[in-house]
């Protein structure tokens, strides 16, 4: 398997076993080439994927287990890409889930070949991408920061944020507003008033 | 106690299983409880689950005790045997039942409220099942469930029957308003009712028509998506909140596959319904302000804002407040309505032509603002009504006293005016106190001052190169001013209008500075007399200080409008202020010559949810915002106090959606009852030979049984599996239904508070469970990343469970919605990144709650049972000195902590210090920057936080 890796660092290596899989049509954003590899798709130096369709699993319940066993422990990320192509998924999906979980594989479900292809593409494209987009974001401008903070209180929506901001002038004034002042704001009903007021005035730690 | 209520109680006591009572909205539940509970065995404890706030005060004769998680568990345990009625949440009860802190043998009965919100998977059903399974044979805990929302009881197939099975009750008691006993109780001596229909102003009518048009357009658009059933989607149904439910129920299965446009349409319909509602509830200025806010907050996204009719809404709403008039007297920008156009593009073309015309003699000085300040028509009627009542009274008193001297010593002279919300109350009070013009003027001045503030913010932000996000959409006016060269023609009017508004505003702000002192004085004096916190009550007749009642025309001649906010009129404001707070009853100036005395008035907001009638004992009630539930309350009050005289006035806007909504709400309730009566006649509730309900599990007709495997039937609730299988569940998860279903499948559920994960299946397996909505949300907030990070740190097999909902589709998106490129916003990208960064994370995809339970069982085979004490300690910061059974979520103001952590400058490392050193957020907001720096350990972070807290908020329009 080593020969192909050096030349095609930016390509997904595809096992010859996958020849004829219609999924290959949907890998468009990344180059892919056939190679002599143990896994179905080699997505990076330490990540690989096996493809299984639930329909196929019903016919060959042992197939997945044997494929996983072949992989040995060479990879950090071992994806089982499961194409959900059945209506009645409960039993087969449960089996696939258990097999993947007990043999250190990460199960990704996709409901169409397009989606299968996209998972493969994405893992390749994001090979060196930091996790910033799924980590807590650092805010940008004042209004979105204000919205971010105030909407953490249940039932408060964006319109309320504008209303509160413009009625009280600043966040610290909103935080120190009385129930009655809050109730005077259009669109802020009794429930919201109470939620706001409690959030700001109830102590952080409730004392017994 | 009324005779129908006595009947309810004797019916309920007939069956050992308890029963489900459905009453018409507004018929009170508390008298039933107060009389029923003392009839139960007194050495046992009655439990009341999630008692609605409105019910609490009237339960005081029972002297119930509220239990919360704050209470140490051993104290809770002793209370369960105290015999005293206990009020608690289902989460506490289920935890205490599972841990045997509460034993069924010590409970006399279980009371459930808002039964229409329950289902077979809710915690209440779990409790009912547990009570049946664990209670001794000679003791059956009856369950009494109540609902005053018949309409909620008929949504979904055979809901009442399924619910009764889960609650193990076999009797359904229906008490509609049209029940013979109820109506004979309420109609023997009904209150005197006067129905007053008030025409809306032409502009209001126009807006109403326009909103309905916009709704219709949205509905048509929604139909075009072919994703919803057309029949249910009518404008009439659109008036009700439940409309959202209908739409959501249809769209939920495919919600995550819907395009932005469809989702926006659904939310637009909600916005439009609010606009209809507020049209009747808010005054013209507040309404305009709300519209402005809406435009700022959702301008770019909403579809309806671009619809033709929405232009009309904005235009008319503005015209109720002010007009822009050219110096020569001709009106500007008014003929839009006269030339209705079909498409938006055409409208703007049209506008362009006009704008060109107007720009030919464009001179900003030539534009003046003419204020209209249309009063809500109900104001005038309310005032006249009050005057009339007082007049009648003063005439009548003498005669009355002679005929029947002490007829009803209990009732007072108070006239009770009920509105829907607090806001309207405060405003009506203002209006009665200061006169309608003054009240309108007050709102108008606030509105204009808002403009000034925006202006100053704009000036400050000018130096910044980048324009703050929220500004782009503000009526075009601001943006154009910033870059005047780029100004496009359609904005010319806006510039002029904005300038005129600002000019008027600056005049006001100058005069108000002078007033400030007087105003402060005024508010200080008026505060104490408000008393009683929420309810405002004035014993003395409200002084009439309305010198302008005849002096000021609603429509000013143009010449004068210019000077409206000059010193002259401002000083008259001051005069009125002074008069009102000195409570002078005498008219000092000529303006009061035609004022008439008013009776004592009490305003009350219905959303306060209190039993106001018994509190104030009014002799006259004016229903300012008609509401079916309150009407029933009036009827009950009258029936309970047959000796008191009671006259009720209804104020309706004629031909308004208000009338429509009121009538429809009665029809809706009646038809719900009719349906329930039908259902009741066909109902089959299985019981054993002792008359005990068997519950839902044995029912083969259960729709779920198709899905459940043999395991369900074996478990059936009654026979646990051979070897007891345990799952440790985080206390917070009892808000969801999974613990219930796990128990149903025969697993032992151990409730504890977990710092890491939601479910611990074995010493190795820790599961974080996400419903689809949660998954999207926690990806967006970054919370999921954090949760997975800690799970990976502490457990060998960390699992992310992605749980789909049974009645929604089992997929994220359709193939066509995946798009051509790898996009960072797509869920595929987020999930890929997550698994790439945490290669040890295992994903479990579950079709439904029930599937999850099966997966848990299968994952647990060959694994050791989890250790609850170990699980609890995982991830808990050691410096906290955590005590056993400490329930964090209940001991912390989680909402405040979440808020705190979202403030700029606050980080993982400094938020604890902030929490330790100030009591609450309000206090934190006032801390000086030096103190903050000390707590946060950083000057920079402290400054960031302080600046954010005190930053001037950009005001809209």
mmCIF file of C-alpha atoms in Angstrom, chain A residues 33-197:
data_model
loop_
_atom_site.group_PDB
_atom_site.id
_atom_site.type_symbol
_atom_site.label_atom_id
_atom_site.label_comp_id
_atom_site.label_asym_id
_atom_site.label_seq_id
_atom_site.Cartn_x
_atom_site.Cartn_y
_atom_site.Cartn_z
ATOM 1 C CA UNK A 33 -7.124 6.912 -7.396
ATOM 2 C CA UNK A 34 -7.288 3.159 -7.101
ATOM 3 C CA UNK A 35 -4.573 1.632 -4.997
ATOM 4 C CA UNK A 36 -3.649 -1.628 -3.421
ATOM 5 C CA UNK A 37 -4.848 -1.060 0.143
ATOM 6 C CA UNK A 38 -6.478 -3.086 2.924
ATOM 7 C CA UNK A 39 -9.187 -0.592 3.834
ATOM 8 C CA UNK A 40 -11.756 0.629 1.326
ATOM 9 C CA UNK A 41 -10.716 4.272 1.411
ATOM 10 C CA UNK A 42 -7.461 5.692 2.668
ATOM 11 C CA UNK A 43 -8.191 9.262 3.752
ATOM 12 C CA UNK A 44 -4.873 10.288 5.294
ATOM 13 C CA UNK A 45 -1.762 8.860 6.872
ATOM 14 C CA UNK A 46 -3.686 7.619 9.897
ATOM 15 C CA UNK A 47 -7.325 7.619 8.852
ATOM 16 C CA UNK A 48 -9.257 5.154 6.806
ATOM 17 C CA UNK A 49 -12.818 4.152 6.056
ATOM 18 C CA UNK A 50 -14.748 0.981 5.369
ATOM 19 C CA UNK A 51 -17.944 1.197 3.378
ATOM 20 C CA UNK A 52 -20.973 -0.897 4.232
ATOM 21 C CA UNK A 53 -24.526 -0.727 3.003
ATOM 22 C CA UNK A 54 -27.186 -1.935 5.400
ATOM 23 C CA UNK A 55 -28.783 -3.952 2.631
ATOM 24 C CA UNK A 56 -25.502 -5.758 2.079
ATOM 25 C CA UNK A 57 -25.093 -6.308 5.791
ATOM 26 C CA UNK A 58 -28.435 -8.130 5.925
ATOM 27 C CA UNK A 59 -27.143 -10.576 3.318
ATOM 28 C CA UNK A 60 -23.656 -10.940 4.794
ATOM 29 C CA UNK A 61 -23.832 -10.281 8.508
ATOM 30 C CA UNK A 62 -20.215 -11.339 9.114
ATOM 31 C CA UNK A 63 -18.627 -9.264 6.364
ATOM 32 C CA UNK A 64 -18.069 -6.146 8.448
ATOM 33 C CA UNK A 65 -16.437 -7.987 11.299
ATOM 34 C CA UNK A 66 -13.913 -9.669 8.994
ATOM 35 C CA UNK A 67 -13.093 -6.419 7.244
ATOM 36 C CA UNK A 68 -12.436 -4.678 10.556
ATOM 37 C CA UNK A 69 -10.227 -7.524 11.711
ATOM 38 C CA UNK A 70 -8.068 -7.113 8.591
ATOM 39 C CA UNK A 71 -7.408 -3.471 9.409
ATOM 40 C CA UNK A 72 -5.243 -4.269 12.399
ATOM 41 C CA UNK A 73 -4.324 -1.308 14.557
ATOM 42 C CA UNK A 74 -2.530 0.886 12.050
ATOM 43 C CA UNK A 75 -4.999 3.731 12.041
ATOM 44 C CA UNK A 76 -5.980 6.344 14.558
ATOM 45 C CA UNK A 77 -9.338 7.080 12.945
ATOM 46 C CA UNK A 78 -11.213 4.076 11.577
ATOM 47 C CA UNK A 79 -14.504 5.109 10.033
ATOM 48 C CA UNK A 80 -17.314 2.728 9.205
ATOM 49 C CA UNK A 81 -19.288 4.578 6.569
ATOM 50 C CA UNK A 82 -22.738 3.084 6.733
ATOM 51 C CA UNK A 83 -25.140 3.686 3.886
ATOM 52 C CA UNK A 84 -28.648 3.534 5.330
ATOM 53 C CA UNK A 85 -30.505 2.140 2.324
ATOM 54 C CA UNK A 86 -33.285 0.305 4.107
ATOM 55 C CA UNK A 87 -36.627 1.340 5.545
ATOM 56 C CA UNK A 88 -36.569 -1.022 8.487
ATOM 57 C CA UNK A 89 -33.222 -0.113 9.976
ATOM 58 C CA UNK A 90 -33.598 -1.129 13.602
ATOM 59 C CA UNK A 91 -31.987 -4.546 13.729
ATOM 60 C CA UNK A 92 -29.224 -4.258 11.108
ATOM 61 C CA UNK A 93 -28.232 -0.803 12.306
ATOM 62 C CA UNK A 94 -28.048 -2.025 15.865
ATOM 63 C CA UNK A 95 -25.708 -4.840 14.789
ATOM 64 C CA UNK A 96 -23.483 -2.545 12.791
ATOM 65 C CA UNK A 97 -23.404 -0.092 15.693
ATOM 66 C CA UNK A 98 -22.347 -2.740 18.153
ATOM 67 C CA UNK A 99 -19.687 -4.192 15.875
ATOM 68 C CA UNK A 100 -18.215 -0.750 15.219
ATOM 69 C CA UNK A 101 -18.267 0.231 18.863
ATOM 70 C CA UNK A 102 -16.684 -2.907 20.207
ATOM 71 C CA UNK A 103 -13.916 -2.880 17.592
ATOM 72 C CA UNK A 104 -12.793 0.706 17.970
ATOM 73 C CA UNK A 105 -14.421 2.090 14.866
ATOM 74 C CA UNK A 106 -16.279 5.354 14.387
ATOM 75 C CA UNK A 107 -19.671 4.887 12.778
ATOM 76 C CA UNK A 108 -20.923 7.509 10.343
ATOM 77 C CA UNK A 109 -24.379 7.077 8.850
ATOM 78 C CA UNK A 110 -25.335 8.483 5.487
ATOM 79 C CA UNK A 111 -28.683 8.266 3.778
ATOM 80 C CA UNK A 112 -27.616 8.711 0.165
ATOM 81 C CA UNK A 113 -24.572 8.037 -1.987
ATOM 82 C CA UNK A 114 -24.119 11.787 -2.238
ATOM 83 C CA UNK A 115 -23.876 11.989 1.518
ATOM 84 C CA UNK A 116 -21.451 9.038 1.644
ATOM 85 C CA UNK A 117 -19.255 10.743 -0.906
ATOM 86 C CA UNK A 118 -19.407 13.999 0.977
ATOM 87 C CA UNK A 119 -18.199 12.423 4.217
ATOM 88 C CA UNK A 120 -15.180 10.981 2.430
ATOM 89 C CA UNK A 121 -14.454 14.283 0.707
ATOM 90 C CA UNK A 122 -14.835 16.252 3.898
ATOM 91 C CA UNK A 123 -12.517 14.090 5.947
ATOM 92 C CA UNK A 124 -9.898 14.411 3.226
ATOM 93 C CA UNK A 125 -10.366 18.160 2.692
ATOM 94 C CA UNK A 126 -10.342 18.878 6.434
ATOM 95 C CA UNK A 127 -7.297 16.703 7.036
ATOM 96 C CA UNK A 128 -5.348 19.542 8.637
ATOM 97 C CA UNK A 129 -8.197 21.807 9.658
ATOM 98 C CA UNK A 130 -8.458 22.996 13.253
ATOM 99 C CA UNK A 131 -11.733 22.436 15.093
ATOM 100 C CA UNK A 132 -12.520 26.144 15.339
ATOM 101 C CA UNK A 133 -15.915 26.002 13.663
ATOM 102 C CA UNK A 134 -17.247 23.559 16.236
ATOM 103 C CA UNK A 135 -15.638 25.159 19.249
ATOM 104 C CA UNK A 136 -17.159 27.988 21.176
ATOM 105 C CA UNK A 137 -16.899 30.995 18.950
ATOM 106 C CA UNK A 138 -15.325 34.277 19.830
ATOM 107 C CA UNK A 139 -17.840 36.963 18.994
ATOM 108 C CA UNK A 140 -17.525 39.829 16.631
ATOM 109 C CA UNK A 141 -19.544 42.998 16.970
ATOM 110 C CA UNK A 142 -21.472 44.442 19.908
ATOM 111 C CA UNK A 143 -24.960 43.514 18.772
ATOM 112 C CA UNK A 144 -24.203 39.846 18.186
ATOM 113 C CA UNK A 145 -22.359 39.617 21.484
ATOM 114 C CA UNK A 146 -25.323 41.161 23.236
ATOM 115 C CA UNK A 147 -27.661 38.787 21.433
ATOM 116 C CA UNK A 148 -25.434 35.843 22.270
ATOM 117 C CA UNK A 149 -25.546 36.706 25.964
ATOM 118 C CA UNK A 150 -29.229 37.640 26.333
ATOM 119 C CA UNK A 151 -30.603 34.809 24.218
ATOM 120 C CA UNK A 152 -28.995 32.348 26.623
ATOM 121 C CA UNK A 153 -31.976 33.189 28.809
ATOM 122 C CA UNK A 154 -34.858 30.980 27.731
ATOM 123 C CA UNK A 155 -37.620 32.525 25.597
ATOM 124 C CA UNK A 156 -35.647 35.696 24.882
ATOM 125 C CA UNK A 157 -35.449 36.213 21.127
ATOM 126 C CA UNK A 158 -33.558 38.596 18.887
ATOM 127 C CA UNK A 159 -36.377 41.089 18.758
ATOM 128 C CA UNK A 160 -36.451 41.203 22.552
ATOM 129 C CA UNK A 161 -32.718 41.881 22.602
ATOM 130 C CA UNK A 162 -33.194 44.964 20.432
ATOM 131 C CA UNK A 163 -36.162 46.051 22.544
ATOM 132 C CA UNK A 164 -34.271 45.642 25.815
ATOM 133 C CA UNK A 165 -31.140 47.299 24.489
ATOM 134 C CA UNK A 166 -32.950 50.311 23.160
ATOM 135 C CA UNK A 167 -35.211 50.696 26.178
ATOM 136 C CA UNK A 168 -32.479 50.623 28.788
ATOM 137 C CA UNK A 169 -29.485 51.994 26.941
ATOM 138 C CA UNK A 170 -26.882 49.537 28.125
ATOM 139 C CA UNK A 171 -26.590 45.964 29.279
ATOM 140 C CA UNK A 172 -25.758 46.914 32.839
ATOM 141 C CA UNK A 173 -28.997 48.897 32.974
ATOM 142 C CA UNK A 174 -30.939 45.952 31.597
ATOM 143 C CA UNK A 175 -29.403 43.819 34.329
ATOM 144 C CA UNK A 176 -30.481 46.245 37.004
ATOM 145 C CA UNK A 177 -33.965 46.973 35.679
ATOM 146 C CA UNK A 178 -36.956 46.425 37.927
ATOM 147 C CA UNK A 179 -39.746 43.999 37.061
ATOM 148 C CA UNK A 180 -42.017 46.871 36.245
ATOM 149 C CA UNK A 181 -39.531 48.508 33.924
ATOM 150 C CA UNK A 182 -39.009 45.229 32.124
ATOM 151 C CA UNK A 183 -42.743 44.744 31.802
ATOM 152 C CA UNK A 184 -43.080 48.102 30.076
ATOM 153 C CA UNK A 185 -41.114 46.856 27.072
ATOM 154 C CA UNK A 186 -43.331 45.876 24.148
ATOM 155 C CA UNK A 187 -43.232 42.151 23.512
ATOM 156 C CA UNK A 188 -41.843 41.260 26.941
ATOM 157 C CA UNK A 189 -44.612 39.340 28.673
ATOM 158 C CA UNK A 190 -44.908 38.244 32.265
ATOM 159 C CA UNK A 191 -42.904 35.051 31.753
ATOM 160 C CA UNK A 192 -40.003 36.756 30.088
ATOM 161 C CA UNK A 193 -39.966 39.448 32.745
ATOM 162 C CA UNK A 194 -39.680 36.828 35.435
ATOM 163 C CA UNK A 195 -36.988 34.885 33.633
ATOM 164 C CA UNK A 196 -34.925 37.970 33.013
ATOM 165 C CA UNK A 197 -35.342 39.261 36.507
#
